[in-house]
Backbone as ProteinMPNN parsed JSONL, in Angstrom:
{"seq_chain_A": "MVIAVALANWEVHKTLIDQGSSANILYWPKFLRLDIPHSLIQPHTEPLVGFAGKSIHTRGYVDLLTTFGTPPDSGQIMVRYLLVEADTSYNVIIGRPTLNQLGAVVSTPHLTMKFPRHNGKIISIREN", "coords_chain_A": {"N_chain_A": [[15.935, 11.986, 56.51], [16.433, 14.054, 59.268], [16.167, 17.251, 60.433], [17.063, 20.519, 61.99], [15.31, 23.617, 61.264], [15.169, 27.167, 60.948], [12.222, 28.987, 61.13], [10.666, 31.791, 60.382], [12.143, 33.124, 62.369], [12.079, 31.232, 64.413], [13.38, 28.464, 65.973], [12.946, 25.324, 64.557], [12.617, 21.94, 65.221], [12.697, 18.492, 64.39], [12.322, 18.377, 61.579], [11.499, 17.102, 58.646], [13.572, 16.071, 55.736], [12.371, 15.266, 52.784], [12.821, 13.726, 49.913], [10.912, 12.651, 48.369], [8.607, 13.925, 48.448], [6.149, 16.194, 46.945], [5.531, 18.539, 48.081], [5.885, 21.219, 50.454], [5.359, 21.099, 53.901], [3.795, 22.411, 56.742], [2.889, 21.526, 59.776], [-0.219, 21.955, 61.413], [-0.44, 22.192, 64.265], [2.2, 22.978, 64.962], [2.402, 25.389, 63.59], [0.556, 26.963, 65.005], [1.946, 27.178, 67.427], [4.082, 28.752, 66.739], [3.325, 31.296, 66.715], [2.682, 32.982, 64.487], [1.045, 35.569, 62.647], [-2.362, 34.798, 61.762], [-3.275, 36.1, 59.669], [-1.536, 35.857, 57.629], [-2.038, 33.586, 56.235], [-2.913, 32.049, 53.317], [-5.537, 31.192, 51.02], [-5.928, 27.787, 49.971], [-7.3, 25.537, 47.933], [-7.223, 23.066, 46.632], [-6.874, 19.541, 47.372], [-4.299, 17.685, 49.209], [-2.686, 15.019, 48.146], [-1.764, 11.913, 49.246], [0.719, 9.322, 49.592], [-0.571, 6.895, 49.589], [-2.744, 7.423, 48.128], [-4.72, 8.8, 49.611], [-6.712, 11.666, 50.247], [-6.026, 14.865, 51.73], [-7.281, 17.682, 53.165], [-6.149, 21.059, 53.16], [-5.317, 23.662, 55.406], [-4.72, 26.115, 54.167], [-2.05, 27.982, 52.824], [1.206, 29.332, 53.74], [3.82, 31.703, 53.18], [7.107, 31.591, 54.391], [10.089, 32.927, 55.562], [12.849, 30.888, 55.657], [15.439, 29.444, 57.32], [18.396, 27.416, 56.546], [20.792, 25.68, 58.079], [23.378, 26.951, 60.304], [24.071, 30.24, 61.017], [27.384, 31.496, 60.525], [27.351, 29.823, 58.371], [25.043, 29.167, 56.496], [21.989, 29.232, 54.798], [19.238, 31.26, 53.392], [15.897, 31.143, 52.373], [12.645, 31.946, 50.769], [9.919, 29.96, 51.52], [7.189, 28.106, 50.684], [4.655, 26.899, 52.576], [2.325, 24.328, 52.95], [-0.327, 24.277, 55.085], [-1.303, 21.725, 57.284], [-3.444, 19.787, 59.078], [-2.746, 17.027, 60.923], [-1.915, 13.821, 62.491], [1.27, 13.391, 63.393], [4.863, 12.687, 63.69], [6.48, 14.589, 63.013], [7.38, 18.241, 62.616], [7.626, 19.68, 60.425], [7.716, 19.169, 56.902], [10.035, 19.206, 54.385], [10.052, 19.308, 51.085], [10.69, 18.496, 47.623], [10.204, 20.826, 46.055], [11.527, 22.954, 47.575], [14.225, 21.81, 47.967], [14.99, 21.754, 45.397], [14.959, 24.492, 44.798], [16.978, 25.397, 46.518], [19.084, 23.976, 45.437], [19.973, 21.686, 46.478], [21.672, 18.736, 47.42], [21.09, 15.53, 48.662], [22.375, 13.301, 50.914], [21.536, 10.221, 51.757], [22.953, 7.881, 52.902], [25.203, 9.251, 54.234], [23.782, 10.978, 55.809], [23.521, 13.606, 55.319], [22.991, 16.981, 53.972], [23.707, 19.085, 51.35], [24.245, 22.226, 49.93], [24.904, 24.928, 47.506], [25.765, 28.337, 48.317], [25.172, 31.716, 47.302], [27.565, 32.985, 47.145], [29.183, 30.94, 46.289], [30.237, 29.236, 48.193], [29.933, 26.087, 49.822], [27.389, 24.759, 51.721], [27.017, 22.563, 54.443], [24.744, 20.268, 55.993], [24.166, 18.363, 58.649], [22.307, 15.421, 59.923], [20.127, 15.86, 62.751]], "CA_chain_A": [[16.874, 12.941, 57.209], [15.662, 14.993, 60.074], [17.23, 18.362, 60.759], [16.369, 21.654, 62.503], [15.483, 24.809, 60.543], [14.59, 28.415, 61.502], [11.113, 29.529, 60.389], [10.204, 33.099, 60.903], [13.021, 33.374, 63.499], [11.916, 30.328, 65.434], [13.929, 27.134, 65.586], [11.869, 24.233, 64.466], [13.224, 20.68, 65.24], [11.815, 17.431, 63.698], [12.078, 18.786, 60.139], [11.879, 15.931, 57.735], [13.921, 16.197, 54.449], [11.678, 14.229, 52.088], [12.959, 13.889, 48.46], [9.755, 11.966, 47.58], [7.407, 14.831, 48.742], [6.071, 17.283, 46.016], [5.044, 19.689, 48.734], [6.377, 21.543, 51.811], [4.238, 20.989, 54.786], [4.057, 22.932, 58.041], [1.662, 20.999, 60.498], [-0.961, 23.055, 62.042], [-0.138, 22.46, 65.788], [3.374, 23.749, 65.127], [2.045, 26.642, 63.186], [-0.064, 27.677, 66.158], [2.93, 27.528, 68.485], [5.115, 29.674, 66.21], [3.026, 32.742, 66.9], [2.6, 33.684, 63.253], [-0.261, 35.961, 62.414], [-3.211, 34.112, 60.84], [-3.583, 36.93, 58.483], [-0.595, 35.492, 56.524], [-2.621, 32.343, 55.541], [-3.589, 32.197, 51.971], [-6.405, 29.871, 50.641], [-5.49, 26.711, 49.093], [-8.456, 24.735, 47.827], [-6.772, 21.698, 46.244], [-6.368, 18.629, 48.434], [-3.0, 17.187, 49.236], [-2.882, 13.6, 47.966], [-0.69, 11.128, 49.853], [1.366, 8.082, 48.888], [-1.549, 5.708, 49.522], [-3.94, 8.11, 47.398], [-5.722, 9.438, 50.445], [-6.794, 13.056, 50.114], [-6.1, 15.552, 52.928], [-7.461, 18.988, 52.873], [-5.249, 21.945, 53.921], [-5.895, 25.035, 56.0], [-4.21, 27.078, 53.39], [-0.67, 28.003, 52.747], [1.811, 30.474, 54.178], [5.175, 31.834, 52.73], [7.83, 31.991, 55.448], [11.629, 32.967, 55.336], [13.352, 29.67, 56.229], [16.95, 29.327, 57.409], [18.93, 26.009, 56.662], [22.087, 25.698, 58.688], [23.59, 27.926, 61.321], [24.967, 31.317, 60.585], [27.502, 32.2, 59.131], [27.212, 28.666, 57.397], [23.531, 29.001, 56.406], [21.268, 29.91, 53.544], [17.934, 31.572, 53.633], [14.984, 31.187, 51.166], [11.317, 32.055, 51.182], [9.391, 28.714, 51.37], [5.756, 28.073, 50.641], [4.233, 25.674, 53.226], [0.921, 23.909, 53.083], [-0.756, 23.97, 56.495], [-2.031, 20.519, 57.273], [-3.76, 19.226, 60.367], [-2.582, 15.561, 60.822], [-1.086, 13.314, 63.463], [2.613, 13.138, 62.777], [5.843, 12.979, 64.611], [7.383, 15.729, 62.467], [6.746, 19.496, 62.605], [7.616, 20.197, 58.958], [8.281, 18.328, 55.88], [10.713, 19.967, 53.294], [9.95, 18.599, 49.837], [11.414, 18.698, 46.246], [10.24, 22.254, 45.569], [12.531, 23.669, 48.367], [15.269, 21.194, 47.654], [15.323, 22.121, 44.067], [15.163, 25.866, 44.955], [18.195, 25.558, 47.346], [20.056, 23.274, 44.746], [20.417, 20.779, 47.585], [21.935, 17.304, 47.258], [20.814, 14.877, 49.949], [23.059, 11.99, 50.867], [20.956, 9.435, 52.771], [23.979, 7.087, 53.67], [25.87, 10.159, 55.121], [22.742, 11.861, 56.601], [24.029, 15.097, 55.079], [22.481, 17.626, 52.899], [24.631, 20.04, 50.91], [23.783, 23.222, 48.844], [25.565, 26.134, 47.365], [25.372, 29.697, 48.632], [25.23, 32.746, 46.419], [29.006, 33.332, 47.098], [29.889, 29.782, 45.902], [30.526, 28.386, 49.342], [28.976, 24.966, 49.99], [26.805, 24.494, 53.039], [26.733, 21.035, 54.784], [23.833, 20.092, 57.197], [24.056, 16.983, 59.08], [21.103, 15.132, 60.546], [20.108, 16.044, 64.132]], "C_chain_A": [[16.038, 13.799, 57.982], [16.674, 16.119, 60.567], [16.448, 19.402, 61.6], [16.412, 22.903, 61.421], [14.938, 26.132, 61.293], [13.563, 28.946, 60.628], [10.685, 30.773, 61.109], [10.843, 33.446, 62.122], [12.814, 32.369, 64.639], [12.68, 28.976, 65.102], [13.021, 25.931, 65.718], [12.715, 22.856, 64.342], [12.205, 19.702, 64.584], [11.436, 17.938, 62.222], [12.505, 17.719, 59.274], [12.323, 16.481, 56.341], [13.329, 15.1, 53.669], [11.809, 14.411, 50.546], [11.803, 13.341, 47.603], [8.645, 12.986, 47.697], [7.362, 15.967, 47.598], [5.59, 18.508, 46.725], [5.897, 19.92, 49.919], [5.262, 21.802, 52.709], [4.675, 21.524, 56.199], [2.592, 22.36, 58.812], [1.078, 21.954, 61.34], [-0.606, 23.197, 63.483], [1.132, 23.201, 65.931], [3.219, 25.192, 64.669], [1.543, 27.586, 64.325], [0.983, 28.084, 67.257], [3.964, 28.517, 67.984], [4.655, 31.038, 66.255], [3.007, 33.639, 65.616], [1.181, 34.212, 63.047], [-1.187, 35.133, 61.397], [-3.595, 34.889, 59.633], [-2.563, 36.557, 57.289], [-1.054, 34.341, 55.668], [-3.431, 32.723, 54.412], [-4.465, 31.061, 51.756], [-5.733, 29.028, 49.724], [-6.664, 25.598, 48.964], [-8.249, 23.355, 47.279], [-6.369, 20.803, 47.34], [-5.018, 18.079, 48.178], [-3.333, 15.68, 49.102], [-1.571, 12.831, 48.324], [-0.215, 9.985, 48.987], [0.35, 6.95, 48.706], [-2.863, 6.355, 48.684], [-4.904, 8.707, 48.235], [-5.495, 10.944, 50.37], [-6.77, 13.765, 51.452], [-6.247, 17.038, 52.493], [-6.592, 19.976, 53.738], [-5.891, 23.063, 54.513], [-5.397, 26.243, 55.21], [-2.723, 26.944, 53.21], [-0.099, 29.361, 53.326], [3.335, 30.468, 53.65], [5.916, 32.321, 53.83], [9.385, 31.988, 55.09], [12.12, 31.772, 56.285], [14.878, 29.647, 56.104], [17.385, 27.84, 57.559], [20.446, 26.244, 57.094], [22.213, 26.769, 59.798], [24.622, 29.057, 60.849], [26.421, 31.226, 61.138], [27.325, 31.01, 57.958], [25.838, 28.337, 57.184], [23.122, 29.703, 55.138], [19.791, 30.078, 53.806], [17.068, 31.692, 52.361], [13.653, 31.303, 51.723], [10.653, 30.712, 50.764], [7.856, 28.696, 51.47], [5.3, 26.809, 51.379], [2.753, 25.491, 53.11], [0.736, 23.708, 54.492], [-1.714, 22.852, 56.556], [-2.175, 20.118, 58.689], [-3.808, 17.739, 60.238], [-1.762, 15.158, 62.047], [0.21, 12.798, 62.808], [3.599, 13.364, 63.789], [6.729, 13.977, 64.153], [6.493, 17.101, 62.647], [6.65, 20.03, 61.222], [8.195, 19.139, 58.055], [8.841, 19.376, 54.707], [10.732, 19.082, 52.064], [10.872, 19.001, 48.697], [11.379, 20.143, 45.893], [11.345, 23.082, 46.27], [13.921, 23.225, 48.043], [15.896, 21.712, 46.342], [15.68, 23.693, 44.075], [16.662, 26.123, 45.549], [19.495, 25.067, 46.343], [20.797, 22.287, 45.602], [20.622, 19.256, 46.873], [21.963, 16.651, 48.648], [21.52, 13.556, 49.827], [22.454, 11.176, 51.981], [22.036, 8.643, 53.649], [24.845, 8.044, 54.61], [25.058, 10.988, 55.997], [23.25, 13.285, 56.58], [23.319, 15.599, 53.862], [23.493, 18.765, 52.565], [23.987, 20.955, 49.765], [24.659, 24.461, 48.769], [24.961, 27.451, 47.762], [25.569, 30.581, 47.406], [26.773, 33.018, 45.967], [29.877, 32.088, 46.582], [30.22, 28.848, 46.967], [29.426, 27.241, 49.548], [28.707, 24.656, 51.46], [26.568, 23.005, 53.247], [25.821, 21.153, 55.995], [23.783, 18.693, 57.436], [22.744, 16.774, 59.824], [21.292, 15.465, 62.019], [20.321, 14.85, 64.972]], "O_chain_A": [[15.014, 14.277, 57.494], [17.796, 15.88, 61.014], [15.273, 19.176, 61.891], [17.445, 23.14, 60.795], [14.235, 25.963, 62.289], [13.857, 29.342, 59.5], [10.385, 30.767, 62.302], [10.182, 34.054, 62.963], [13.313, 32.603, 65.739], [12.558, 28.471, 63.986], [12.454, 25.596, 66.759], [13.459, 22.717, 63.371], [11.061, 20.046, 64.286], [10.279, 17.863, 61.808], [13.692, 17.421, 59.142], [11.58, 17.278, 55.768], [13.775, 13.972, 53.875], [11.026, 15.144, 49.941], [11.717, 13.516, 46.387], [7.695, 12.815, 46.934], [8.381, 16.601, 47.327], [5.252, 19.481, 46.051], [6.572, 19.006, 50.393], [4.342, 22.567, 52.419], [5.718, 21.16, 56.742], [1.459, 22.707, 58.479], [1.782, 22.743, 61.97], [-0.471, 24.34, 63.918], [1.264, 23.991, 66.866], [3.802, 26.107, 65.251], [1.99, 28.712, 64.547], [0.9, 29.14, 67.885], [4.682, 29.084, 68.808], [5.408, 31.943, 65.899], [3.271, 34.841, 65.662], [0.213, 33.473, 63.227], [-0.745, 34.837, 60.287], [-4.179, 34.362, 58.687], [-2.774, 36.929, 56.135], [-0.569, 34.122, 54.558], [-4.389, 33.496, 54.439], [-4.176, 29.984, 52.278], [-5.046, 29.463, 48.8], [-6.885, 24.841, 49.91], [-9.121, 22.511, 47.485], [-5.589, 21.213, 48.199], [-4.601, 18.003, 47.022], [-4.153, 15.148, 49.85], [-0.49, 13.075, 47.788], [-0.667, 9.738, 47.869], [0.436, 6.16, 47.766], [-3.921, 5.727, 48.654], [-5.926, 9.15, 47.711], [-4.374, 11.452, 50.414], [-7.485, 13.289, 52.333], [-5.52, 17.561, 51.649], [-6.354, 19.714, 54.917], [-7.006, 23.402, 54.114], [-5.684, 27.362, 55.634], [-2.181, 25.862, 53.431], [-0.804, 30.367, 53.39], [4.01, 29.439, 53.667], [5.554, 33.385, 54.331], [9.856, 31.097, 54.383], [11.828, 31.716, 57.48], [15.484, 29.793, 55.043], [16.925, 27.107, 58.434], [21.19, 26.968, 56.431], [21.224, 27.405, 60.162], [25.747, 28.831, 60.403], [26.54, 30.842, 62.301], [27.181, 31.308, 56.772], [25.407, 27.28, 57.645], [23.777, 30.569, 54.558], [19.143, 29.19, 54.361], [17.501, 32.297, 51.38], [13.382, 30.914, 52.859], [10.859, 30.355, 49.605], [7.332, 29.317, 52.395], [5.53, 25.715, 50.864], [2.005, 26.467, 53.174], [1.545, 23.026, 55.12], [-2.807, 22.927, 55.994], [-1.205, 20.093, 59.447], [-4.694, 17.182, 59.59], [-1.018, 15.969, 62.6], [0.246, 11.973, 61.895], [3.344, 14.13, 64.718], [7.718, 14.255, 64.831], [5.27, 17.126, 62.783], [5.711, 20.746, 60.877], [9.049, 18.339, 58.438], [8.114, 20.238, 54.214], [11.476, 18.101, 52.084], [11.769, 19.821, 48.894], [12.397, 20.689, 45.468], [12.035, 23.846, 45.596], [14.787, 24.077, 47.847], [17.078, 22.033, 46.225], [16.624, 24.102, 43.4], [17.407, 26.974, 45.062], [20.616, 25.574, 46.39], [22.005, 22.074, 45.496], [19.9, 18.763, 46.007], [22.644, 17.056, 49.59], [21.351, 12.798, 48.871], [22.83, 11.414, 53.128], [22.042, 8.71, 54.878], [25.175, 7.615, 55.715], [25.592, 11.664, 56.877], [23.381, 14.002, 57.572], [23.061, 14.885, 52.893], [24.071, 19.337, 53.489], [23.324, 20.488, 48.839], [25.105, 24.989, 49.788], [23.766, 27.67, 47.567], [26.182, 30.077, 46.466], [27.155, 33.214, 44.813], [31.098, 32.182, 46.462], [30.481, 27.683, 46.666], [28.219, 27.465, 49.45], [29.583, 24.358, 52.271], [26.023, 22.298, 52.399], [26.037, 21.97, 56.889], [23.415, 17.891, 56.578], [22.122, 17.725, 60.298], [22.407, 15.389, 62.535], [20.315, 14.949, 66.199]]}, "name": "protein", "num_of_chains": 1, "seq": "MVIAVALANWEVHKTLIDQGSSANILYWPKFLRLDIPHSLIQPHTEPLVGFAGKSIHTRGYVDLLTTFGTPPDSGQIMVRYLLVEADTSYNVIIGRPTLNQLGAVVSTPHLTMKFPRHNGKIISIREN"}
C-alpha cells in the first residue's frame, strides 16, 4: 500500500506501508530534498539486512515528526528513520515499528490503513 505522509512539514508521496519491514527507511535522495539539517543525523553502525540476506550500510538515522492523514483526520508521531542510499521507486518505507506505535491495522484487499487517535476517533487512510 502506497500513501503520502508529512515529514517535517513536507508532503512526501510514494511512501510504502510495509508490514514485513522491521525498520522505517527514508531514502537518502529524498532526505536531501527535504532540507532537513544534517546536524539531526545520528550515527547508526549496524547494517540493515534485507529479505535476501544482503547487508546495506546506513548513513545514520533521524527522528522526524510524521503526520498520517489530512488534518483534522490525522495523527502525528515521532518516527525514527534509517537513512539509506539505494535505488528504489519509493521515498519512504513505514515498517512495523511505526505501525505498532500507531496501533494501525492495514487491509491490503481494501487498500486502507486505520488507526485510533487519542480521542478514540478512528482515522482511515486510503492508498494514493
